Every structure is written in C-alpha cells, then in structure tokens.
XYZ file of C-alpha atoms in Angstrom:
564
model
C 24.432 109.799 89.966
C 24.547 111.802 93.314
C 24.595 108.873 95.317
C 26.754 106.727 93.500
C 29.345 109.679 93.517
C 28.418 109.927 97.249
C 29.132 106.644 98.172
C 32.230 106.240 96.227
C 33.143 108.681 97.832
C 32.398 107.465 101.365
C 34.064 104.308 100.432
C 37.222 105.446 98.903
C 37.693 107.507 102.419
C 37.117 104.770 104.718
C 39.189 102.434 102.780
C 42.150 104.925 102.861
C 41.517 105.721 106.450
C 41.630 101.457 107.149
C 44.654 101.240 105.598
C 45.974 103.873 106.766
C 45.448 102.922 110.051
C 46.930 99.278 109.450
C 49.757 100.878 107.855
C 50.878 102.956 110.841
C 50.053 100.412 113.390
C 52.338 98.275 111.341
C 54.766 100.594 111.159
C 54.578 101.750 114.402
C 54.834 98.017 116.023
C 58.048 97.072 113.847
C 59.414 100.505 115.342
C 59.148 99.535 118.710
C 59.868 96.192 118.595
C 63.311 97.318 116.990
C 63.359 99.501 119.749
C 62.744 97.089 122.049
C 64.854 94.501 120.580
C 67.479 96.865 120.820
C 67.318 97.023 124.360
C 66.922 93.732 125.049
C 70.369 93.387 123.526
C 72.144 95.938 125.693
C 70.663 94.934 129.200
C 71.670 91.167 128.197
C 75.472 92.593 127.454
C 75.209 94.589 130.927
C 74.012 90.858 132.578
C 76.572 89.234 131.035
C 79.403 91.671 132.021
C 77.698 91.301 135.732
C 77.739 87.614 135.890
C 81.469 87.149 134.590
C 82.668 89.425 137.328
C 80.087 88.557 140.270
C 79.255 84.824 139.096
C 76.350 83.602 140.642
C 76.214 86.479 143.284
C 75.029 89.371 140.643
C 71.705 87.388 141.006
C 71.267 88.300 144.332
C 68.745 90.809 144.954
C 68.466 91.522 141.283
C 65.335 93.408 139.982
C 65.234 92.792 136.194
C 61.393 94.377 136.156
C 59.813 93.170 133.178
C 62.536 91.619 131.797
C 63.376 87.242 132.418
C 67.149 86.579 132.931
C 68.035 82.690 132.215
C 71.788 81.215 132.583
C 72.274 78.252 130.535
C 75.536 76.149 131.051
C 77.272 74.184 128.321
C 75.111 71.430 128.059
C 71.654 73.231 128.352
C 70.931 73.093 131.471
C 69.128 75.595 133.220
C 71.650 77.260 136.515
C 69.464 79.949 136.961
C 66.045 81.501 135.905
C 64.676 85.024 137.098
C 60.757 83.476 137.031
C 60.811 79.256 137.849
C 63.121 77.210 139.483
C 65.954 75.889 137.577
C 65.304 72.627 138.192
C 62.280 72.315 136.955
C 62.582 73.595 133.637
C 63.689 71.812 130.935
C 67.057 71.607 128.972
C 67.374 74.926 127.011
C 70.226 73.518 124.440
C 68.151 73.022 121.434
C 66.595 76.545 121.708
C 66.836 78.750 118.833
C 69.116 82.123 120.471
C 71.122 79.453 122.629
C 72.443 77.750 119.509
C 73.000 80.579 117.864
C 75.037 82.519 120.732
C 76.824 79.398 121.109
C 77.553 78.977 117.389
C 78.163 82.553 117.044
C 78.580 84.313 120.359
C 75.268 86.187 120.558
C 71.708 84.810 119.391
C 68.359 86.300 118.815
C 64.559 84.750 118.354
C 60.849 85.393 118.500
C 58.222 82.872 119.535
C 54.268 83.441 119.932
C 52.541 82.545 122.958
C 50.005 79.263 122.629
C 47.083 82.167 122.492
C 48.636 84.334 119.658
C 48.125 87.400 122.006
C 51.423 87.649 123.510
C 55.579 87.452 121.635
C 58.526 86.970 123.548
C 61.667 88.795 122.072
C 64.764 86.846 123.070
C 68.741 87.984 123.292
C 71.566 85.361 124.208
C 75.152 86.104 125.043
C 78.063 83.422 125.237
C 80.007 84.099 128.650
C 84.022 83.174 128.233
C 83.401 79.547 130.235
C 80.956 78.269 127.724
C 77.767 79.060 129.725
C 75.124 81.359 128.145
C 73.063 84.176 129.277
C 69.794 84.925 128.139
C 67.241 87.830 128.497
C 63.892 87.750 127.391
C 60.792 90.120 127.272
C 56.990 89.893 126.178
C 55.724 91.750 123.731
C 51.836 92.378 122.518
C 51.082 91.254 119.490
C 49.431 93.929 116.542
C 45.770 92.161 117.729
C 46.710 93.080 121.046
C 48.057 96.059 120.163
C 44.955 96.780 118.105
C 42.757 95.921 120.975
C 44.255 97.805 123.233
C 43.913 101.310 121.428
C 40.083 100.575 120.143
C 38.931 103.016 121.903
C 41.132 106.177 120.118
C 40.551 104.418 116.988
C 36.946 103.850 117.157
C 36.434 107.898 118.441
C 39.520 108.557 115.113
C 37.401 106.448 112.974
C 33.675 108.249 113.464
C 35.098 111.639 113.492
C 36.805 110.390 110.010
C 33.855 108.857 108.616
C 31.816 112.359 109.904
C 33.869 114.319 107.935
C 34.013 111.867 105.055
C 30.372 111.938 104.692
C 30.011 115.653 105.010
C 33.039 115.956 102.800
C 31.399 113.595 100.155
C 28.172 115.256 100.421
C 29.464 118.788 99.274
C 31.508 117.391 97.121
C 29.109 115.371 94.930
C 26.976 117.907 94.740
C 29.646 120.358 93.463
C 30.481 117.591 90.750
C 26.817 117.020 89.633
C 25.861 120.554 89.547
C 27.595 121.463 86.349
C 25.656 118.551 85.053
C 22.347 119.598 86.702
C 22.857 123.300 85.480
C 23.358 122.069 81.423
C 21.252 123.709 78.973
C 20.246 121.161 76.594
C 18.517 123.075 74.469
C 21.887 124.314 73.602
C 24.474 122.073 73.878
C 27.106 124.115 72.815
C 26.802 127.094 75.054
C 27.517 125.367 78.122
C 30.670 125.862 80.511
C 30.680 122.597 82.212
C 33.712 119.814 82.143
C 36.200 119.503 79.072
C 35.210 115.616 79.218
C 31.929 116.747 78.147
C 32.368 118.387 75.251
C 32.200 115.282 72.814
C 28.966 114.545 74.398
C 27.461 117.646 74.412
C 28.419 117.888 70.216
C 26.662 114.753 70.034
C 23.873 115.934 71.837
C 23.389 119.153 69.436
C 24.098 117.218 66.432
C 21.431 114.981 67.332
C 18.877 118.114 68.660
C 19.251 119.481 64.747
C 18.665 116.285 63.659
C 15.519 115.855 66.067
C 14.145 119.028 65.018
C 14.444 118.685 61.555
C 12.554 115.471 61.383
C 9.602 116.707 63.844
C 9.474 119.820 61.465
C 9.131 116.957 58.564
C 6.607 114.827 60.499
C 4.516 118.188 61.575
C 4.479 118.821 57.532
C 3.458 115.474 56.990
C 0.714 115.546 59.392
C -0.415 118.360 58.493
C -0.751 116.875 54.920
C -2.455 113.924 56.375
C -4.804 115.865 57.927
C -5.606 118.471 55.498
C -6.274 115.460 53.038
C -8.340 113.375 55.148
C -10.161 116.413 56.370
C -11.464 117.267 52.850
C -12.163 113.141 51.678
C -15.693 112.493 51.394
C -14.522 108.471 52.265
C -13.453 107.859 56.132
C -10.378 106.804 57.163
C -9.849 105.562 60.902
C -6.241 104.628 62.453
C -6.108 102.022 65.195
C -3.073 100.573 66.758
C -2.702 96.548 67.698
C -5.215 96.771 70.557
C -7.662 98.172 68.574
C -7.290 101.744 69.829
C -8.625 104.469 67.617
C -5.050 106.793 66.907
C -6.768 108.846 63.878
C -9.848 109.762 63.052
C -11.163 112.143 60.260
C -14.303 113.962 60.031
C -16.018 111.947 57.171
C -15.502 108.886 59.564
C -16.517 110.560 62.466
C -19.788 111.880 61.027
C -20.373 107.687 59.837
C -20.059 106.571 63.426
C -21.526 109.706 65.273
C -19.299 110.722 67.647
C -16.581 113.084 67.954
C -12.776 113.679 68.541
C -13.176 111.790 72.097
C -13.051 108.959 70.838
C -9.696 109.096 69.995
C -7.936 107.205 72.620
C -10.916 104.426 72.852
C -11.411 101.079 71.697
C -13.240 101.117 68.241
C -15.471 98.651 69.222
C -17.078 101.885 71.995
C -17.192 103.785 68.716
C -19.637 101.046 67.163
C -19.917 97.322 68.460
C -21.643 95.793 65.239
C -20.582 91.748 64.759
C -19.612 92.406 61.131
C -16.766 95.204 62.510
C -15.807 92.784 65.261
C -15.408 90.378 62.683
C -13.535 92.590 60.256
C -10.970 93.448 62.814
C -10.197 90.176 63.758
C -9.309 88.906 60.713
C -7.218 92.156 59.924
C -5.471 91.598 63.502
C -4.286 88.112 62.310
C -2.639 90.109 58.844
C -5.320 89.331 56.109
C -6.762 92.216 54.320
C -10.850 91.937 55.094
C -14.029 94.011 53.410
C -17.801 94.017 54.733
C -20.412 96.285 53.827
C -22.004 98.109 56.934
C -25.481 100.290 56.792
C -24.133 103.829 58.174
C -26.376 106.685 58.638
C -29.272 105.594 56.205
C -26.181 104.248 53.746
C -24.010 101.615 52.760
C -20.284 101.387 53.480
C -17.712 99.109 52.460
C -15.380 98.699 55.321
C -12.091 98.015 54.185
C -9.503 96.837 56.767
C -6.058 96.635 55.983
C -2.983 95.404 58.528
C -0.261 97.392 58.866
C 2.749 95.259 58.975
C 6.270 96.104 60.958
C 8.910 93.913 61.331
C 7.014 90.958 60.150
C 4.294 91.434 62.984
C 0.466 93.354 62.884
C 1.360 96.860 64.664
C -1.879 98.167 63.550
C -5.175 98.923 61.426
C -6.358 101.075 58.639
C -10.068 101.129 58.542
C -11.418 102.532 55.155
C -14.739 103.386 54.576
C -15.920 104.025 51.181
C -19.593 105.406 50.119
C -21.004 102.165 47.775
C -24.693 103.273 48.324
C -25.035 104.027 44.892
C -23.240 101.244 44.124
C -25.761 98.841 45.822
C -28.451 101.012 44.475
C -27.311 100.593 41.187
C -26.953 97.202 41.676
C -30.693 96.462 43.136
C -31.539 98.688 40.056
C -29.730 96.212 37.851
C -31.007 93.167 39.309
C -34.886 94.822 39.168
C -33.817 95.546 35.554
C -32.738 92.500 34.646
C -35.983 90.862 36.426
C -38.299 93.359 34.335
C -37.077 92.804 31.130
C -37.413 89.325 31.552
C -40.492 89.454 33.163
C -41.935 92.098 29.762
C -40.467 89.940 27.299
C -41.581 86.656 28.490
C -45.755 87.784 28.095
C -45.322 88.634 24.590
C -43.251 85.774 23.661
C -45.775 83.541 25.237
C -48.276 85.300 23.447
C -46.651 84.976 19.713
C -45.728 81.306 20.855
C -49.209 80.134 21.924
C -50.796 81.978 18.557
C -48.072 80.526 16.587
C -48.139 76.970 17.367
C -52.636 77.645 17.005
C -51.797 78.667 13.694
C -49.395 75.447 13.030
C -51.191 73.242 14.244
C -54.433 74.405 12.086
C -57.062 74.845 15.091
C -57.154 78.469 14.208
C -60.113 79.439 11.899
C -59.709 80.948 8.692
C -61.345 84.103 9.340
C -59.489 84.221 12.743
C -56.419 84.080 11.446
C -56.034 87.923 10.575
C -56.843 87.896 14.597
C -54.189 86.154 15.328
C -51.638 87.515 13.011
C -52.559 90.866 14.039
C -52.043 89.535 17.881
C -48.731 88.294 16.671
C -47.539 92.065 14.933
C -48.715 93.816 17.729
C -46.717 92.057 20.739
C -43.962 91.673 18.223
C -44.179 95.495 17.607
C -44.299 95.802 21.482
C -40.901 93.324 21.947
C -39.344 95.289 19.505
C -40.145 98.943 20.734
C -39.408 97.329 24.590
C -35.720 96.174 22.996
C -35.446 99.503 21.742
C -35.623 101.536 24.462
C -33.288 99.188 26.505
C -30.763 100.092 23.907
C -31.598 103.898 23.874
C -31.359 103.498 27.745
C -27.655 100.902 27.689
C -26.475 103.588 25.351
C -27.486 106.503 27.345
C -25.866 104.752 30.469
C -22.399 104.807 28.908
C -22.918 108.657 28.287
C -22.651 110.514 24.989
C -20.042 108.619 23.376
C -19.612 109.300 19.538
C -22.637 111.838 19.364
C -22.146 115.329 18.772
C -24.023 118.376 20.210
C -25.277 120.690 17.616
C -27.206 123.906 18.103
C -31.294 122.717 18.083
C -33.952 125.489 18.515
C -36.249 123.046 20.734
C -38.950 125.179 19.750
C -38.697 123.647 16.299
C -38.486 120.358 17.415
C -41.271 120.198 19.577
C -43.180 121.835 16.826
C -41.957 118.499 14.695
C -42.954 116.128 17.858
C -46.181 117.622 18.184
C -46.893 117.268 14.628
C -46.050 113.580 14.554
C -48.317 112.900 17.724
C -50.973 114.770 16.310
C -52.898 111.702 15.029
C -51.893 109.485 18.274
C -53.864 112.102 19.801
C -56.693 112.564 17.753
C -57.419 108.444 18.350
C -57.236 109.937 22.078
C -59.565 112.132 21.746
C -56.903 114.646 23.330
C -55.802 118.241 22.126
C -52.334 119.212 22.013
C -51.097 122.588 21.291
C -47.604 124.228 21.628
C -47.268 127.505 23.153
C -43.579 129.412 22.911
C -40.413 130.686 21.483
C -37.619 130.170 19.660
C -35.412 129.084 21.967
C -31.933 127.597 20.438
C -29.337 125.670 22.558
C -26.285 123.004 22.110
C -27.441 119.406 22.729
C -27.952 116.090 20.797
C -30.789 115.897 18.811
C -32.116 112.463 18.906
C -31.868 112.423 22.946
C -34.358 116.252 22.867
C -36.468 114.575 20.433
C -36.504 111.334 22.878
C -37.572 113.656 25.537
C -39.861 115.526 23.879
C -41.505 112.183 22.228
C -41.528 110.467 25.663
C -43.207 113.102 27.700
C -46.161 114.200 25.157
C -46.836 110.237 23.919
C -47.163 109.746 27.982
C -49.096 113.050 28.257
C -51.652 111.647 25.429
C -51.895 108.114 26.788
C -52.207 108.733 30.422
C -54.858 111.380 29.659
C -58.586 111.303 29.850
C -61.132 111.715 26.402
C -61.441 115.270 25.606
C -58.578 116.189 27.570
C -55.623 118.403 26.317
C -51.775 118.395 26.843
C -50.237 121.777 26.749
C -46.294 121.951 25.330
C -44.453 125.283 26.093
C -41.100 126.140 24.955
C -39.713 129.298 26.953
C -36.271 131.480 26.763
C -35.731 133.522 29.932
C -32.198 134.983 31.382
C -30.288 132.057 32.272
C -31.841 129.389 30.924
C -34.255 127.327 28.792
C -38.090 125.913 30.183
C -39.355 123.559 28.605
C -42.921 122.092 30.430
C -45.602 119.219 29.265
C -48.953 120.050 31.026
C -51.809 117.390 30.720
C -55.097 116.987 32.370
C -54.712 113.346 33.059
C -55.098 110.841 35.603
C -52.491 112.599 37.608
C -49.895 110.314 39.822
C -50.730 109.791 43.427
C -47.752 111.595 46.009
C -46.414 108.109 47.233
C -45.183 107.513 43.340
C -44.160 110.809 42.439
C -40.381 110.052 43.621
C -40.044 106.786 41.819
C -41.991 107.495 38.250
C -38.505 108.150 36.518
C -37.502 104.373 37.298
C -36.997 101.354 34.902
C -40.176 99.733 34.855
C -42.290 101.513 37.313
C -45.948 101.589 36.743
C -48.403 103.631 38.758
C -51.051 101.245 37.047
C -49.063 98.117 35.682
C -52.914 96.841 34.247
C -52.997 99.869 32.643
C -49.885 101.067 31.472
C -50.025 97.067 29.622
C -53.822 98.098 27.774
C -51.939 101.379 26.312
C -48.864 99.755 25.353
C -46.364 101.357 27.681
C -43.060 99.837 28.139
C -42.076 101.374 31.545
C -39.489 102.812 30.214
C -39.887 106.419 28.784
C -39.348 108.220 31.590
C -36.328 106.498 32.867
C -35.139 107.513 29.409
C -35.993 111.425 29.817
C -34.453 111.179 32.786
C -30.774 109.755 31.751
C -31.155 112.434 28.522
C -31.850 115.469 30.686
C -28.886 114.375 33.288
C -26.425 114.363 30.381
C -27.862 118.181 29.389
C -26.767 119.203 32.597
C -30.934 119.890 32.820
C -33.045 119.506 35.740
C -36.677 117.536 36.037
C -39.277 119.118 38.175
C -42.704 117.023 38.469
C -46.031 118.414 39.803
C -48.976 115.989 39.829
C -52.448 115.660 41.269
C -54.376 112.847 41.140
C -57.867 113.560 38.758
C -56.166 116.770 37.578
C -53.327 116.388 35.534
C -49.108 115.997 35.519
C -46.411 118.746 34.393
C -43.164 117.550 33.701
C -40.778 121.025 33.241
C -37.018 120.904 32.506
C -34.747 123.817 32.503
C -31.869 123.672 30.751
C -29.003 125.806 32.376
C -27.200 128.713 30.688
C -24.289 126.898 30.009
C -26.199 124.902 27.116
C -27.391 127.717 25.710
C -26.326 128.891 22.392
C -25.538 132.647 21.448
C -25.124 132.584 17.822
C -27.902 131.467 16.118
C -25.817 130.086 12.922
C -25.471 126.155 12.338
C -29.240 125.748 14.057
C -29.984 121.929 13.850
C -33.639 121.973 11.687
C -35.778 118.605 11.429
C-alpha cells in the first residue's frame, strides 16, 4: 500500500508540474506575442508616417534591426523590400494583411515557416495613394521556445521530481502509519481515520464472532477427544491424500506407533494390500470393510468417505475389535462340524443294525445284541441333543429362569447320592466334605455343574480311585472344588478342556460315553454366576476343578432355601 501511495504520489506531482509547465509556457508565449504584435503595429504606423512624408527617401540608410519593411503598390507589386530585391519577389496582392489593409486600412496575419520552427507576425498599413506598407517579424515557435529553455527546465524539473519523491516518501508513510499502528485485537479502541471506522466495526463484529466459534470448536474437540480417548474401537482421520489428521490412542496402540504419525501418509503407519485396497475404494466415495490381523487380533476396518460439496475431502477409518466375533464364529463352524460329525456314528450305527434286523440276517439270540446296540447309541443321540440344548439355551443367557436361594451343600449332597452307583460300577469312592453354604442362583444350571464335574471325575478316573467333593463358605465368597485321582490332563490341553467337543482322548472319551460337551456346559453356567473356574491337573495324578462364587451371589437370609 506504501508504494502504491508512493507512486501516486510521484505521479500526481509530475503530472501537475508538466502541465504546469505547458500552461505557463503557453501563457507566457501568447503574452509576448501580443506584446510583440503590438509593436509590430506601432513601428509599421511610424514607417508609414515616414514614407508619406519622405517617399522613397525614408528608406535610405534605414536600420529596421530585426524587423522586414515591404512597400506594396496598388497592384501588388513589390517597390521596395528591407531583405531581397524588389524585383525578384513575387506579387504580394493576394497576401492575407495586404488585402485586408487594403479592404480595411490596416491588416494583420501569421504564417509558419516550411520547418514549423519559426512564425512570422505581419502588420500592413494603407498609405493615402493606394500603396501599402508592411512590417514583419519572426517569431519562435512554443517547440522552439521549449527547446530553447531545456536546460532551466530540465535542472526545474529534477529539483521538482527530488522534492516530489522525498515529499511522497514522508508522506506515505505518515498516511500508512495509522494503519500500521491499528490494534486489531481491538478494533474499537483505535484513533486512526474517520473513514475507518465502519471497517474497524466490522472487523470487531467479526473478532466476537471468530472467537466465539473457536471457543465452540475447542469444546467440540475437546469432546472428540475425550471420547475417542476412552473408546476401546480406533478411529483414524485422514484427509484426501491420505494424510493421517486424527488419531486416537486405541488406534495408535493397533498400528504401533505414536502421535508422529500424525502428519504422515497412512500407508507409513501400515502398508498392508488389504488397507491399500480399502482406501482406494473409499477415495472413489464407496463405503469399504476388510478384516485385518492387528496385534495377535482381528479388526474390521471400516472406511467411510467423507463427502463435501459433492466431492471425497476425506476418510474415516474405523476399527472395531471382531476377534471374538471370528472366534465365535470358528467356534460355530467347529460346532456345527462336531455335532454332525457325533451324530452321524450313531445314526450309522442304529441304521446298519436296523436294516440287519429287517432284512432277517440277524440271529435270534443276537437280536437282544443288537437292540441293545440300538438303545444305547440312541440313548447316546439323545443325551448328545440334550446337552446342545442345555448349551443353545445357556448361550442366550438366563432368560425365563429364576434365581432362588440353593444351599449347594445340599445339592451336591443330592448329586453325590445319585452318582453313587455310577461310581460303584467304577470302582471309584466319592465322598463330600463341607458346609452349608447357601447362595442365589438357578438350580438346574448348579446341579448341571455339579453333575458334569463328578460324572467326569468318576469316568476319567482309574479303579479304586476316589473323587473328593468339598463345599466351603469363607468371607467373600463360596468354594466349591471336585478333586479326583484320575488320568490327569496333559498342560498343552489344560486351556482348551472347557471347549465344545474337545477330547484329550477322543478313543476314549467314545468307550465311556462322553459327549464332549460337559464341560463347555459348566463353563457357560459358572459365567452366568458371575463364578470363576480354576483347573489344576497332572497327568497320572489326578484333576481339581474349583469355582468360587463371588460375594455378590451370596445369600444372607437363610429363609426361602431351594431343597431337592
């Protein structure tokens, strides 16, 4: 703005000086050449005074100087010229000032050299015998004029355009320094121009208006980050180029790195093909999902376009824990592939001893055999189905049943009592050891897990063994342990025994009956008593299974105690 103001300035001076200039030289010449027109009038009255009383003889030894004296007689022609001889010039009639001084007794006129550099100012009197006298005198032209005084006005013109520049100089600074000096951070307080004032209103109406929406979008950040902060699922922000903007710690963690990356390309952050992939197709505005192994995990990768204005200004990359999802799902599949697999033996079995039996090739004294082969794969189908149902129902949680108040010590006592023969064909001894210990849960599911864990304590045992049932009340909550002196389970199974379907020994688990899926069934009963499964096993020595049941599902009042 200085400069502009500087060299308007400049230029408004230099203008005014040109035209001032051309305006007094203009002035100036039209002046003189009054002046000298003027003159030239009077010494042409004095000449013609001198010729009517001297004639031809006032020419003699006449020094006119600068000025040309011509007499003209009646017909034009030339009787006497200060400068050429008469009879060479030509006739003089048709000449502007001699018509008019013969017209009108005295004649003036102005004619330009062939060059342009030179005017001659002429002045022509009518004497009383017709003939006319004429004076004449050159005159520069303004060019001339102008040329001849370049010097003064060259030496005029840089001392003008000196003090024009310092004179523009100071003075734009002294107009830009109210402008330089404003306090912007308040408008209103300023001093400045008048002409200002309805920008400098503007300016703090807009600064309150500024401030109040950074204050909202510091809130709102702060909200964003507070509640990505704390979300266990991460959330990443990229812009068109695929610059990370955002970043929270869950995702962070996911990727392994830190808060440098923010500023990156994602791709730095992690350059798998499926993410490449996912981006692209998010860059050209279609919402995209892969699942991506993360630190030991899966991840569904969720990538959503932002759209502005019709056009892709950026990314939101979700990522969302689905590990139990997928494990869940391999569990399902493994599930489905068991059941089938455990039903389709015994069905072949009661098929191929059915069709024996129809078809006659079955002896009559084999045929209890065979319809004792039948009951007892039936029997195992229909204890298999039940415990997929006890299992489908304890997936979907508690549903319709009700807790009631069950001293477990009871109901172990009723477990143990029912098992008692199952283990006598064992050749195993079971005892309970304990207290009464009451607390609020379902009844069917503690019986389940009582039933499950002593019937696998019997069959996985050894003849002459013993399995050991203790029912314990301390502080805070309930113990309940099953001790045999079995076959044990080796360390590499010990994390996986609660699955659907796992067998240490499949061969046999299949001689004893087993279904594969008792534990699996303590397990889900225990999770929805809040209760917790610790397993301790040695191969050759024996298994205990103990769950403690936490204070909360312990009952106070010993009224309304569920009894078998």
């Amino acid at each position: 703005m200085t400069k502009r103001i500087f060299r308007s300035i400049c230029l408004v001076a230099i203008g005014v000086f040109i035209a001032s200039a051309m305006l007094f030289l203009g002035v100036l010449y039209d002046y003189f050449s009054g002046v000298q027109q003027t003159q030239l009038g009077i010494q042409t009255r004095l000449a013609a005074q001198g010729v009517i009383h001297d004639g031809t003889g006032y020419f003699d030894g006449l020094d006119v100087g600068d000025y040309r004296i011509t007499w003209i007689g009646q017909d034009g022609t030339v009787l006497y010229d200060s400068r050429s001889d008469s009879n060479d010039m030509e006739n003089h009639l048709q000449r502007e000032e001699v018509q008019e001084a013969l017209t009108k007794g005295v004649g003036e006129s102005t004619r330009y050299s062939n060059t342009l550099l030179e005017r001659s100012l002429y002045c022509a009197r009518r004497l009383p015998d017709g003939t006319v006298i004429r004076l004449s005198v050159a005159q520069n032209t303004p060019l001339m004029l102008f040329l001849s005084m370049i010097q003064p006005i060259c030496i005029i013109f840089l001392i003008a355009v000196g003090l024009s520049l310092l004179l523009a100089s100071r003075l734009s600074r002294k107009i830009v320094q109210p402008l330089n000096e404003l306090n912007l951070d308040e408008p209103l307080s300023n001093d400045g121009y008048d002409e200002l004032s309805p920008l400098l209103r503007r300016l703090s109406a807009q600064q309150q208006q500024i401030q109040q929406q950074c204050h909202e979008l510091l809130l709102k950040q702060r909200e964003f980050e507070v509640v990505t902060t704390g979300m266990a699922e991460g959330i990443v922000l990229l812009n068109r180029a695929g610059v990370v903007l955002s970043i929270n710690p869950a995702a962070r963690r996911l990727f392994g790195t830190d808060l440098s990356c923010v500023g990156t390309d994602i791709l730095s952050v992690n350059r798998s093909s499926e993410l490449q992939a996912l981006l692209l197709k998010a860059e050209e505005g279609t919402h995209a999902e892969t699942i991506l192994e993360l630190c030991g995990g899966h991840y569904q990768l969720d990538a959503s376009p932002i759209i502005s204005d019709g056009e892709v200004s950026g990314t939101v990359l979700l990522l969302l824990d689905v590990t139990e999802r997928e494990k869940a799902e391999q569990i399902r599949r493994e599930f489905t592939a068991n059941v089938s697999h455990e039903l389709k033996t015994p069905l072949h079995t009661i098929s191929g001893c059915a069709e024996l039996m129809a078809n006659g090739i079955v002896k009559q004294e084999d045929l209890e055999t065979f319809s004792n082969r039948i009951y007892t794969e039936a029997q195992r189908m229909i204890h298999l189905v039940e415990d997929i149902i006890k299992l489908s129902r304890l997936d979907e949680g508690l549903g319709d049943q009700k807790q009631e108040h069950v001293d477990l010590y009871v109901l172990a006592q009723e477990v143990v009592h029912s098992l008692q023969p199952v283990a006598e064909a064992a050749e195993v001894t079971i005892q309970l050891d304990g207290e009464p210990a009451t607390l609020s849960g379902i009844p069917q599911l503690l019986h389940g897990i009582l039933y499950n864990l002593c019937d696998n304590a019997i069959k996985y045992n050894r003849r002459g063994g013993q399995v050991k049932v203790s029912v314990k009340r301390e502080a805070q909550t309930v113990r309940l342990c099953v001790a045999d002196t079995g076959i044990g389970i080796p360390p590499e199974h010990q994390e996986r025994i609660f699955e659907r379907f796992y067998r240490v020994d499949k061969s046999h688990s299949k001689e004893i009956g087993g279904t594969g899926l008792g534990l699996s069934i303590v397990k889900h009963a225990a999770r929805l008593h809040d209760a917790e499964i610790a397993l301790q096993s040695e191969p050759g020595k024996g298994t205990a299974v103990t769950i403690t049941f936490p204070i909360q599902q312990v009952c106070e009042s010993e009224e309304s105690v569920w009894k078998p």
